[in-house]
Amino acid sequence: MSGIWTGLGAVAAIIWAGACAAAFDVPMVCTGRMDFANADGSTETYDLRLALGAEGYRITSTNLADGAVTDDTGRCTDYLDPGCRHEIRDAAGEVADFYDFVLVALHGGEYAYAERWADGFEGGARMTCTPE
């Protein structure tokens, strides 16, 4: 998945290459603030909370401008390499949209988070992760 990243994701991929991988075999909670670029050059800012573990993930994001909350859950085998894909399905069960996300180990429980949607829009955040 690292080959698809550009912009913020490219920076994360460079950091990723030299980072020490940490296991998410114990449940972890990561928090941070993500800036998400829009087509018009503006950005939206979200508070993020990621609950990650061997059994799955839960990503809760709150848009700071309007308070809208999204809550995504799913399963992933490796949050660091190659990353994960969250699929959004329509009423018929077909994939209507998706985003790829990855965590890059930095140091001291900090991670770079990169997210890229099917339409190419992306965002990133510096996250602090602690055992749940």
Coordinates of C-alpha atoms in Angstrom, one line a residue, residues 23-110:
A23 CA 2.9 -4.6 17.7
F24 CA -0.8 -3.9 18.3
D25 CA -1.2 -7.3 19.9
V26 CA -2.5 -5.5 23.1
P27 CA -5.4 -3.0 22.7
M28 CA -4.2 0.5 22.1
V29 CA -5.9 3.9 22.0
C30 CA -4.5 6.6 19.8
T31 CA -5.6 10.3 19.8
G32 CA -4.7 13.2 17.7
R33 CA -5.9 16.0 15.4
M34 CA -6.0 15.5 11.6
D35 CA -6.0 18.1 8.9
F36 CA -7.8 16.9 5.8
A37 CA -7.2 18.8 2.5
N38 CA -10.2 19.7 0.3
A39 CA -10.3 20.1 -3.5
D40 CA -10.5 23.9 -3.2
G41 CA -7.3 24.1 -1.1
S42 CA -9.1 24.6 2.2
T43 CA -8.7 22.1 5.1
E44 CA -11.0 20.5 7.6
T45 CA -9.8 19.6 11.0
Y46 CA -10.9 16.5 12.9
D47 CA -10.2 15.2 16.4
L48 CA -9.4 11.5 16.0
R49 CA -9.6 8.5 18.4
L50 CA -8.4 5.2 17.2
A51 CA -9.0 2.0 19.2
L52 CA -6.8 -0.7 17.7
G53 CA -6.2 -4.3 18.6
A54 CA -5.9 -7.8 17.2
E55 CA -9.7 -8.1 17.0
G56 CA -10.3 -5.0 15.0
Y57 CA -10.3 -1.2 15.0
R58 CA -12.7 1.7 15.7
I59 CA -11.9 5.1 14.3
T60 CA -14.0 8.0 15.7
S61 CA -13.6 11.4 14.1
T62 CA -15.2 14.7 15.1
N63 CA -15.2 17.6 12.6
L64 CA -14.2 20.6 14.6
A65 CA -16.2 23.0 12.4
D66 CA -19.6 21.4 12.7
G67 CA -19.3 18.7 15.4
A68 CA -20.2 15.9 12.9
V69 CA -19.0 12.6 14.2
T70 CA -18.2 9.5 12.1
D71 CA -17.6 6.1 13.7
D72 CA -15.9 3.4 11.6
T73 CA -15.2 -0.1 12.6
G74 CA -13.5 -3.0 10.9
R75 CA -10.8 -5.7 11.0
C76 CA -7.2 -5.3 9.9
T77 CA -4.2 -7.7 10.1
D78 CA -1.5 -5.0 10.2
Y79 CA -1.9 -1.3 11.0
L80 CA 1.8 -0.6 10.2
D81 CA 2.7 -2.5 7.1
P82 CA 0.9 -2.7 4.7
G83 CA -1.8 -0.7 6.4
C84 CA -5.6 -1.1 6.3
R85 CA -8.5 -0.4 4.0
H86 CA -11.9 0.7 5.5
E87 CA -14.7 0.0 3.1
I88 CA -18.0 1.9 3.2
R89 CA -20.9 -0.2 1.9
D90 CA -24.2 0.9 0.5
A91 CA -27.6 -0.6 1.4
A92 CA -27.0 -3.5 -1.1
G93 CA -23.7 -4.4 0.6
E94 CA -21.6 -3.1 -2.3
V95 CA -18.5 -1.0 -1.7
A96 CA -19.5 2.6 -2.3
D97 CA -16.3 4.2 -1.0
F98 CA -13.2 3.4 0.9
Y99 CA -10.1 4.9 2.5
D100 CA -6.7 3.4 3.2
F101 CA -4.9 4.2 6.4
V102 CA -1.6 3.4 8.0
L103 CA 0.3 4.2 11.2
V104 CA 4.0 4.9 11.2
A105 CA 5.9 4.3 14.4
L106 CA 7.8 7.4 15.5
H107 CA 9.1 7.3 19.1
G108 CA 7.8 7.3 22.6
G109 CA 4.3 6.0 21.7
E110 CA 3.8 8.5 18.9

